[in-house]
JSON list of C-alpha atoms in Angstrom, two decimals:
[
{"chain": "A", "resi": 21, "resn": "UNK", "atom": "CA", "xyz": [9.79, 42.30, -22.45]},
{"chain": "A", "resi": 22, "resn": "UNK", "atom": "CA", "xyz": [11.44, 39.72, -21.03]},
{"chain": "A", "resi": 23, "resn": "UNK", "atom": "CA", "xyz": [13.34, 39.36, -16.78]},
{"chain": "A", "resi": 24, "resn": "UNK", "atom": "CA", "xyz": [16.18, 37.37, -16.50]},
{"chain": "A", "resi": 25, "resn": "UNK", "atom": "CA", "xyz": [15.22, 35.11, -19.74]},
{"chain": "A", "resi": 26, "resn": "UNK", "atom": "CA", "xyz": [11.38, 35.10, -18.84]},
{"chain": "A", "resi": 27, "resn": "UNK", "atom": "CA", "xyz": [9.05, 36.16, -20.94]},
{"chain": "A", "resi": 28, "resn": "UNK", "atom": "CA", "xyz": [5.44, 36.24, -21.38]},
{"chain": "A", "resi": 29, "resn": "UNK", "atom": "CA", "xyz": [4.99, 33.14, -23.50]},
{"chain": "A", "resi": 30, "resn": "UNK", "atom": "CA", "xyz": [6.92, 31.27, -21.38]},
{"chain": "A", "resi": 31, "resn": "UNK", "atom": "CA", "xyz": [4.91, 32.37, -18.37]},
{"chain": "A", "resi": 32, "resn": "UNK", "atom": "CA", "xyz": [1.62, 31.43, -20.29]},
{"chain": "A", "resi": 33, "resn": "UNK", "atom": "CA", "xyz": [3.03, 28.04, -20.81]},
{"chain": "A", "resi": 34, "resn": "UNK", "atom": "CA", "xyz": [3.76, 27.89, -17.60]},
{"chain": "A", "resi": 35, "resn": "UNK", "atom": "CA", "xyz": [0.50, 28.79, -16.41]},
{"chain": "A", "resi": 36, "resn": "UNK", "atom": "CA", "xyz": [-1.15, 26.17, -18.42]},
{"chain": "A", "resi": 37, "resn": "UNK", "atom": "CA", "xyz": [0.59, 23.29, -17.56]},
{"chain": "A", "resi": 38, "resn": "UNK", "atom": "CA", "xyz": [-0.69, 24.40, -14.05]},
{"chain": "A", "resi": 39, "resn": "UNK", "atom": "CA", "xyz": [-3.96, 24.57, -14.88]},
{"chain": "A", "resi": 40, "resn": "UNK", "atom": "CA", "xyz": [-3.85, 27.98, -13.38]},
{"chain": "A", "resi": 41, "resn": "UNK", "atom": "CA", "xyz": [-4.62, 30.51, -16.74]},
{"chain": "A", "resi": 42, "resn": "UNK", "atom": "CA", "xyz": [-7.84, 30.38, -15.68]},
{"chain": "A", "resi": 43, "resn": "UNK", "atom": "CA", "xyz": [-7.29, 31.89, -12.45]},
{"chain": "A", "resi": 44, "resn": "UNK", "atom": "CA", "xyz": [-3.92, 34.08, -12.84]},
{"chain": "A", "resi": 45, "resn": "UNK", "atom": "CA", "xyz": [-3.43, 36.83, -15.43]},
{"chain": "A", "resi": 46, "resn": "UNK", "atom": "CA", "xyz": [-0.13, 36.06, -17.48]},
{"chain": "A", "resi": 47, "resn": "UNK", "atom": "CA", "xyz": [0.67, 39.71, -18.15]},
{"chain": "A", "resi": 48, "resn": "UNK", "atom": "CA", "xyz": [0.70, 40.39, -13.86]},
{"chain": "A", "resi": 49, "resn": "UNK", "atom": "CA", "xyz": [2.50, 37.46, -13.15]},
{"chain": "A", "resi": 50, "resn": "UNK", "atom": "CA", "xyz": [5.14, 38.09, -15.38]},
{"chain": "A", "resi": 51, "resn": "UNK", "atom": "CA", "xyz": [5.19, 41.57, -13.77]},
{"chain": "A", "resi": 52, "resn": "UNK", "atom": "CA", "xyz": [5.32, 40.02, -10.81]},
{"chain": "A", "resi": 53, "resn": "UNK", "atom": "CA", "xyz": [8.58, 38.30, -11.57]},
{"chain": "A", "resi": 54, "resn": "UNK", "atom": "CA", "xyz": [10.30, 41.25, -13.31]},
{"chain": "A", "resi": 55, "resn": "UNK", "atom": "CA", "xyz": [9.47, 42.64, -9.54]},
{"chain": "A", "resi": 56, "resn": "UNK", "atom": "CA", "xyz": [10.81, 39.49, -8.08]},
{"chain": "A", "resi": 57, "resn": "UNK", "atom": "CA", "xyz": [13.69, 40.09, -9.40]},
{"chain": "A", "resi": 58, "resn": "UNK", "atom": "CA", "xyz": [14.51, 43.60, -9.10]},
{"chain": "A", "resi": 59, "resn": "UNK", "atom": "CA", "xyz": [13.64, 42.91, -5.31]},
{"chain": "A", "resi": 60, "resn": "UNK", "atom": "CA", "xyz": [16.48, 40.34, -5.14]},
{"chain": "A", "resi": 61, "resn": "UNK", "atom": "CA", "xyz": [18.90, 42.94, -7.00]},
{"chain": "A", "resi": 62, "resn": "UNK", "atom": "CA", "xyz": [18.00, 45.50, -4.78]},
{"chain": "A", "resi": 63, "resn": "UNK", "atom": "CA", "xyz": [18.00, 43.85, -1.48]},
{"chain": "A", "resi": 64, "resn": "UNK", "atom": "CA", "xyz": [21.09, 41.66, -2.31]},
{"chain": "A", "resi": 65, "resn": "UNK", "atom": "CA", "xyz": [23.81, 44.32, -4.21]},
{"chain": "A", "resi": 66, "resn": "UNK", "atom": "CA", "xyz": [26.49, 42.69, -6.17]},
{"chain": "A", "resi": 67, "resn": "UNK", "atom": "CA", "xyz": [25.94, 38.96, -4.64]},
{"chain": "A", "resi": 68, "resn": "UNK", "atom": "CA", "xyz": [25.51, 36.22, -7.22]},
{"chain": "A", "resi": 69, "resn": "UNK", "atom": "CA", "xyz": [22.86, 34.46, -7.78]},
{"chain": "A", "resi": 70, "resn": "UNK", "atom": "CA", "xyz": [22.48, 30.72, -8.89]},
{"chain": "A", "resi": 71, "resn": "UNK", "atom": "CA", "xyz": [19.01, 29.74, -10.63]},
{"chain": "A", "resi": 72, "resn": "UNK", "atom": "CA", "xyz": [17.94, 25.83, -10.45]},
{"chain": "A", "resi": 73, "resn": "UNK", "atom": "CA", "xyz": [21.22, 25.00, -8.56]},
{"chain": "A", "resi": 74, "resn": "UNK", "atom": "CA", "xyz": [21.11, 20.51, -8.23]},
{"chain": "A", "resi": 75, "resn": "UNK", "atom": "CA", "xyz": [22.46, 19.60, -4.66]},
{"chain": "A", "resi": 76, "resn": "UNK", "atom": "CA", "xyz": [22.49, 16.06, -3.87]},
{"chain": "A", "resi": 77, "resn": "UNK", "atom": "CA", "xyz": [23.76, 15.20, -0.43]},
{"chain": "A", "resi": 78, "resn": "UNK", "atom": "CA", "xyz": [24.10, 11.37, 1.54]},
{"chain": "A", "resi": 79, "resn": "UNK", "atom": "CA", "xyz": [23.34, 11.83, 5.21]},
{"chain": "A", "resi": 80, "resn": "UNK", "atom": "CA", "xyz": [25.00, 10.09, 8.06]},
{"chain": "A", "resi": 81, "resn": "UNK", "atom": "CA", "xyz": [22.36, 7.31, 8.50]},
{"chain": "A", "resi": 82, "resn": "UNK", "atom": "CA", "xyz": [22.74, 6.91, 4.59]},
{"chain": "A", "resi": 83, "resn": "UNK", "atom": "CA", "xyz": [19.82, 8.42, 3.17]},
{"chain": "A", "resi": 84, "resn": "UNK", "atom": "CA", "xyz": [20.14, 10.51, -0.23]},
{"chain": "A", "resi": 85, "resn": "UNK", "atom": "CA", "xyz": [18.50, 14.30, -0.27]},
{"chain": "A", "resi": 86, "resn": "UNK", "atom": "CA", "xyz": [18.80, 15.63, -3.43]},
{"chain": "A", "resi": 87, "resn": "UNK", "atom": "CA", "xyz": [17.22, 17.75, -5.28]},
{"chain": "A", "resi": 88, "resn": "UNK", "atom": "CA", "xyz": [17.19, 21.42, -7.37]},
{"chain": "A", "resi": 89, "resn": "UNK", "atom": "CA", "xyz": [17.21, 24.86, -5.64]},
{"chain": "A", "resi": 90, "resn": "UNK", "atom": "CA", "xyz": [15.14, 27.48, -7.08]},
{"chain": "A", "resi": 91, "resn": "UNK", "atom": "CA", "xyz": [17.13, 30.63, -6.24]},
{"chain": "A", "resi": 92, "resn": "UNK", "atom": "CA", "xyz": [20.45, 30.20, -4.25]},
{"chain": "A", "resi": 93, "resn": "UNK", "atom": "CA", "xyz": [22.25, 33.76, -3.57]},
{"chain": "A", "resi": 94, "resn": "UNK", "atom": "CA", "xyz": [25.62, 34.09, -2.45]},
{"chain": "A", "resi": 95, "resn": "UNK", "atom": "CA", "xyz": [25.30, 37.02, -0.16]},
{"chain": "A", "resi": 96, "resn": "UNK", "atom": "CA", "xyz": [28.53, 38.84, 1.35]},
{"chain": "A", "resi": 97, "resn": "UNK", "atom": "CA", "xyz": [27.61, 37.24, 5.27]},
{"chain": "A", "resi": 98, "resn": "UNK", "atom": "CA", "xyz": [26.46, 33.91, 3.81]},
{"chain": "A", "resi": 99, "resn": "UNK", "atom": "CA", "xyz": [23.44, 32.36, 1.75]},
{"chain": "A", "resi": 100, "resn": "UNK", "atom": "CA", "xyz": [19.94, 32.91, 0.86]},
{"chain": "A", "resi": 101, "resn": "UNK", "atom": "CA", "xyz": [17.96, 30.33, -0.71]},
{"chain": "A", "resi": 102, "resn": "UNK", "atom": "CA", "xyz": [14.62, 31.15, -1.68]},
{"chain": "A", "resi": 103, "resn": "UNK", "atom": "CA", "xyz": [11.74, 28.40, -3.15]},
{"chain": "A", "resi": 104, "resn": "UNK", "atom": "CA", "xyz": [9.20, 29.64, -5.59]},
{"chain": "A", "resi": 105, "resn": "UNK", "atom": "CA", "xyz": [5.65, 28.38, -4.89]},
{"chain": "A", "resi": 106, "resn": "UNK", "atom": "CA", "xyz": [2.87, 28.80, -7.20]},
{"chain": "A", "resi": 107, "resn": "UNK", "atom": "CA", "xyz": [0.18, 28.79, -5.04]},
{"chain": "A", "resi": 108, "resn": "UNK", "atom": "CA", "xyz": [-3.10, 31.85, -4.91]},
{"chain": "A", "resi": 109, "resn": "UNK", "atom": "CA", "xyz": [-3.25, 31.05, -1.37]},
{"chain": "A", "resi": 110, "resn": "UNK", "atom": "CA", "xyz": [-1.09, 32.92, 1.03]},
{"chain": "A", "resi": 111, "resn": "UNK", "atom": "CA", "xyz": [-2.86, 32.05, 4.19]},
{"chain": "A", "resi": 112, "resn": "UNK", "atom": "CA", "xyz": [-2.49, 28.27, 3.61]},
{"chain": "A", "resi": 113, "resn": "UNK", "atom": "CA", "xyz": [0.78, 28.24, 3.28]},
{"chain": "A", "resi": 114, "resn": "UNK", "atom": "CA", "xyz": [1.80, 31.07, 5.97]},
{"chain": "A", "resi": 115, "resn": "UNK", "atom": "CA", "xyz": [-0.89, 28.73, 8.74]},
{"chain": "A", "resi": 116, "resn": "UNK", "atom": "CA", "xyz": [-0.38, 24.82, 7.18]},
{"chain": "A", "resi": 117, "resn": "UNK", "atom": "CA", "xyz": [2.31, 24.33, 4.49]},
{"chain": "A", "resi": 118, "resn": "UNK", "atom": "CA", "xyz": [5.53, 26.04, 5.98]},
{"chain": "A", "resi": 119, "resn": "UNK", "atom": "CA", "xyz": [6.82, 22.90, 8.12]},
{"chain": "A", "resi": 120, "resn": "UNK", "atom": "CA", "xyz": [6.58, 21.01, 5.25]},
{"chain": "A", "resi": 121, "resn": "UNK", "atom": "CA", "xyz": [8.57, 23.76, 2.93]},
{"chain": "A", "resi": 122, "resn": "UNK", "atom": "CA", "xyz": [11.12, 24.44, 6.17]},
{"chain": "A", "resi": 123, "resn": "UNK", "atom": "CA", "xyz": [11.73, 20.74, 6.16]},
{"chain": "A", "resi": 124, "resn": "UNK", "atom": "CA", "xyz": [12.62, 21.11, 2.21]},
{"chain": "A", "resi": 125, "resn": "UNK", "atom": "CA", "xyz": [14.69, 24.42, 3.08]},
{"chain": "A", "resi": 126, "resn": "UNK", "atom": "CA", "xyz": [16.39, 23.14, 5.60]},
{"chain": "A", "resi": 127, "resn": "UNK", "atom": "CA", "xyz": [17.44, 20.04, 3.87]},
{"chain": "A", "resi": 128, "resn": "UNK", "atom": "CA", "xyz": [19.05, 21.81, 0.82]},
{"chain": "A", "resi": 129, "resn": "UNK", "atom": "CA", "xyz": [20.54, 24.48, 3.64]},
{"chain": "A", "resi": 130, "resn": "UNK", "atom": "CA", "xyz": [22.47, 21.83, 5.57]},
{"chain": "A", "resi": 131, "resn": "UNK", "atom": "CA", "xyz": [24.02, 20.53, 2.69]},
{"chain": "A", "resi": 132, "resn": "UNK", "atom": "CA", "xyz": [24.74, 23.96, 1.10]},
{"chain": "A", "resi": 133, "resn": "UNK", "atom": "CA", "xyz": [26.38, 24.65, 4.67]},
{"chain": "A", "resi": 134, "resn": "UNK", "atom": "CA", "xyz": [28.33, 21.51, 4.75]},
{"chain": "A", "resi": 135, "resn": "UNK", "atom": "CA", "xyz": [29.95, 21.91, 1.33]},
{"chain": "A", "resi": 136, "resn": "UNK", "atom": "CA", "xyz": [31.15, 24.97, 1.68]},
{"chain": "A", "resi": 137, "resn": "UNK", "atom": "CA", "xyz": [31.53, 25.88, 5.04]},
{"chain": "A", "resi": 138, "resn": "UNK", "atom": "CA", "xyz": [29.21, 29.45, 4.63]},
{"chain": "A", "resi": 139, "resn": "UNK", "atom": "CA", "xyz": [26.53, 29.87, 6.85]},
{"chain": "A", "resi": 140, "resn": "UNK", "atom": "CA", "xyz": [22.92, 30.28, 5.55]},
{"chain": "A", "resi": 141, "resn": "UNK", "atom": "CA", "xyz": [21.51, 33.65, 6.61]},
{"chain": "A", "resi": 142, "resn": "UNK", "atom": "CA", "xyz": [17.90, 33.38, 5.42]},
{"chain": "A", "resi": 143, "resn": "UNK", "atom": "CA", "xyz": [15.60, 31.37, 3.61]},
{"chain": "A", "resi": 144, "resn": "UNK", "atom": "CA", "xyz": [12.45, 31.97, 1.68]},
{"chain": "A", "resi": 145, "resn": "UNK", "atom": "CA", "xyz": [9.23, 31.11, 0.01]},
{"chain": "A", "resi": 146, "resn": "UNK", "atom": "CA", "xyz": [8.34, 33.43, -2.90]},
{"chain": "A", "resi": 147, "resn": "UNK", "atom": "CA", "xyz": [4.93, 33.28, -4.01]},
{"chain": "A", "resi": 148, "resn": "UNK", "atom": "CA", "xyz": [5.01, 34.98, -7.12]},
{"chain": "A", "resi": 149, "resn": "UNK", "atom": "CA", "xyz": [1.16, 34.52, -8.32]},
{"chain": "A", "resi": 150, "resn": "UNK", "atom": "CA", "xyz": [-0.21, 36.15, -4.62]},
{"chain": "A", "resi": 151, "resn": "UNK", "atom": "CA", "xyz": [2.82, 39.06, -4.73]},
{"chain": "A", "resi": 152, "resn": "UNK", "atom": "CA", "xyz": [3.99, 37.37, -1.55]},
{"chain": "A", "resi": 153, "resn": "UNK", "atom": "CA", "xyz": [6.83, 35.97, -0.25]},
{"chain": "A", "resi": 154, "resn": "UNK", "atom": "CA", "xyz": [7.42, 34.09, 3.80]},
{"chain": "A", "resi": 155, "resn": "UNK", "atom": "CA", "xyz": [10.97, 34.07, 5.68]},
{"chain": "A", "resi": 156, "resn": "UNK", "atom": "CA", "xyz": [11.12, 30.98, 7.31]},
{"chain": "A", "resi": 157, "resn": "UNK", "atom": "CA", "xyz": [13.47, 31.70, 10.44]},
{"chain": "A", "resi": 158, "resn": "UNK", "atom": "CA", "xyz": [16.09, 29.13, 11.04]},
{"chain": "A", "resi": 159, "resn": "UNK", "atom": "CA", "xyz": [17.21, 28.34, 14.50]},
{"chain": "A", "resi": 160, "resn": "UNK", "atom": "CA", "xyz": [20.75, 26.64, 15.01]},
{"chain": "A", "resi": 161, "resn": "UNK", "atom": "CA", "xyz": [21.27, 24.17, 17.81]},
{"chain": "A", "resi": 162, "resn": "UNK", "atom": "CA", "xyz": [23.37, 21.20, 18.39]},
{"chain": "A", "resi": 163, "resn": "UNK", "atom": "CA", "xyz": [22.11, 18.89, 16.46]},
{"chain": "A", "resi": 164, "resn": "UNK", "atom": "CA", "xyz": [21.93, 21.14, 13.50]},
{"chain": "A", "resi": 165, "resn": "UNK", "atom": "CA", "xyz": [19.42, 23.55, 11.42]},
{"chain": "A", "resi": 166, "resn": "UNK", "atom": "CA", "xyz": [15.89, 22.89, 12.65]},
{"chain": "A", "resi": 167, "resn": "UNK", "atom": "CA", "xyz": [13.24, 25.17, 11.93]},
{"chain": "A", "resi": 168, "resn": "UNK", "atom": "CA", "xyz": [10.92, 26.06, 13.73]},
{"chain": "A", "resi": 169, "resn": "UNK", "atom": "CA", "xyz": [7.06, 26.47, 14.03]},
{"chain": "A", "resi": 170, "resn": "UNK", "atom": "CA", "xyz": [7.85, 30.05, 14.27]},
{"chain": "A", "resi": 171, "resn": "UNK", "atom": "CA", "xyz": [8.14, 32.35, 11.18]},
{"chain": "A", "resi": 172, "resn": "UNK", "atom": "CA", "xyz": [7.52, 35.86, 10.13]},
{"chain": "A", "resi": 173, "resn": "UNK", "atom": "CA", "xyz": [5.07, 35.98, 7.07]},
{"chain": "A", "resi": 174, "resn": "UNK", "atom": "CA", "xyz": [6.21, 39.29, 4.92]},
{"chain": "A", "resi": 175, "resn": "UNK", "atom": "CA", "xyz": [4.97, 40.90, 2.61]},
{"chain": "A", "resi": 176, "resn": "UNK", "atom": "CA", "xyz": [7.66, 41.50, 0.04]},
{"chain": "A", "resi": 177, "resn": "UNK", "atom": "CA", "xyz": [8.72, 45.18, -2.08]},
{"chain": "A", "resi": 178, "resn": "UNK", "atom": "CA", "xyz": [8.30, 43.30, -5.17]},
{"chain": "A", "resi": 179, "resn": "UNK", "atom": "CA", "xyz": [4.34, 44.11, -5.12]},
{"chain": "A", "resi": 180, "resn": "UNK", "atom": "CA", "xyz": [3.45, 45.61, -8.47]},
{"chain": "A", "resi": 181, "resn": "UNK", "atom": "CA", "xyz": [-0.13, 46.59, -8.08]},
{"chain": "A", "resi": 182, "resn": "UNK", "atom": "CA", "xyz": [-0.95, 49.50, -5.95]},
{"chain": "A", "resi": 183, "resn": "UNK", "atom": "CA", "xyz": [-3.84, 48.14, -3.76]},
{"chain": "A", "resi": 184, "resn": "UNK", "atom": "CA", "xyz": [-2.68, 46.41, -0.68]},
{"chain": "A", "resi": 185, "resn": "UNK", "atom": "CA", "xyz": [-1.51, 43.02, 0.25]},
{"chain": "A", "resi": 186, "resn": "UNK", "atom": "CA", "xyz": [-3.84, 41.17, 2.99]}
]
């Protein structure tokens, strides 16, 4: 069984090199991410959708932000990015971790925006292992994409188990 070239063995490998098969069932992780995916098919029809996308970007006071973006959809009124976390703990990152993620998100945003002149319409952290995911909401102003402290922590369709998400 395999979603969008991942298949068990290569989430067990995963998993290890984590040091997280201890703690997270292969088998409903990779059921997570079939879900994961079907959620992103189903909430984003037809767009396209770019998988470890490198941006690389040299800001105006000459500093180089680069890096690779985990899930980059080209959406009909602009993009989506979305960063895959493999964290078991939901609450940390919805109460301590997100500034630190929206700094990351925003970075790869602006120069996404700047290259092609498409505005971003939402960004994400999918958290695969905990069946979550958090839209960080961006906030526009003049001196750019800041995010703020704000966010709305949702729990995403792509849940496979029945019992429900706290």
């Amino acid at each position: 069984m395999k979603s969008g070239g991942i298949n068990l063995e290569s989430v067990t490998t995963t998993l290890k090199q984590l040091d997280l098969e201890e703690s997270v069932e292969a088998r409903e992780l990779h059921r997570q991410v079939i879900a994961v995916g079907k959620w992103v098919r189903e909430s984003w029809k037809g767009a396209d959708c770019l998988v470890e996308t490198p941006v690389q970007e040299v800001t105006g006071d000459g500093q180089i932000v680069g890096g690779r973006m985990d899930l980059v959809i080209h959406a009909a009124d602009g993009w989506v990015l979305m960063d895959h976390k493999s964290t078991l703990a939901t609450k940390g990152i919805a109460e301590g971790n997100l500034a630190g993620y929206g700094g990351q998100l925003a970075a790869y945003s602006e120069a996404l925006v700047r290259a092609t002149g498409k505005p971003l319409q939402s960004a994400w952290i999918v958290m695969p292992v905990a069946g979550k995911a958090v839209r960080i909401m961006a906030l526009f102003g003049q001196r750019g994409l800041s995010w703020a402290a704000s966010f709305v922590a949702r729990s995403l369709r792509f849940r496979s188990r029945r019992e429900p998400i706290e």
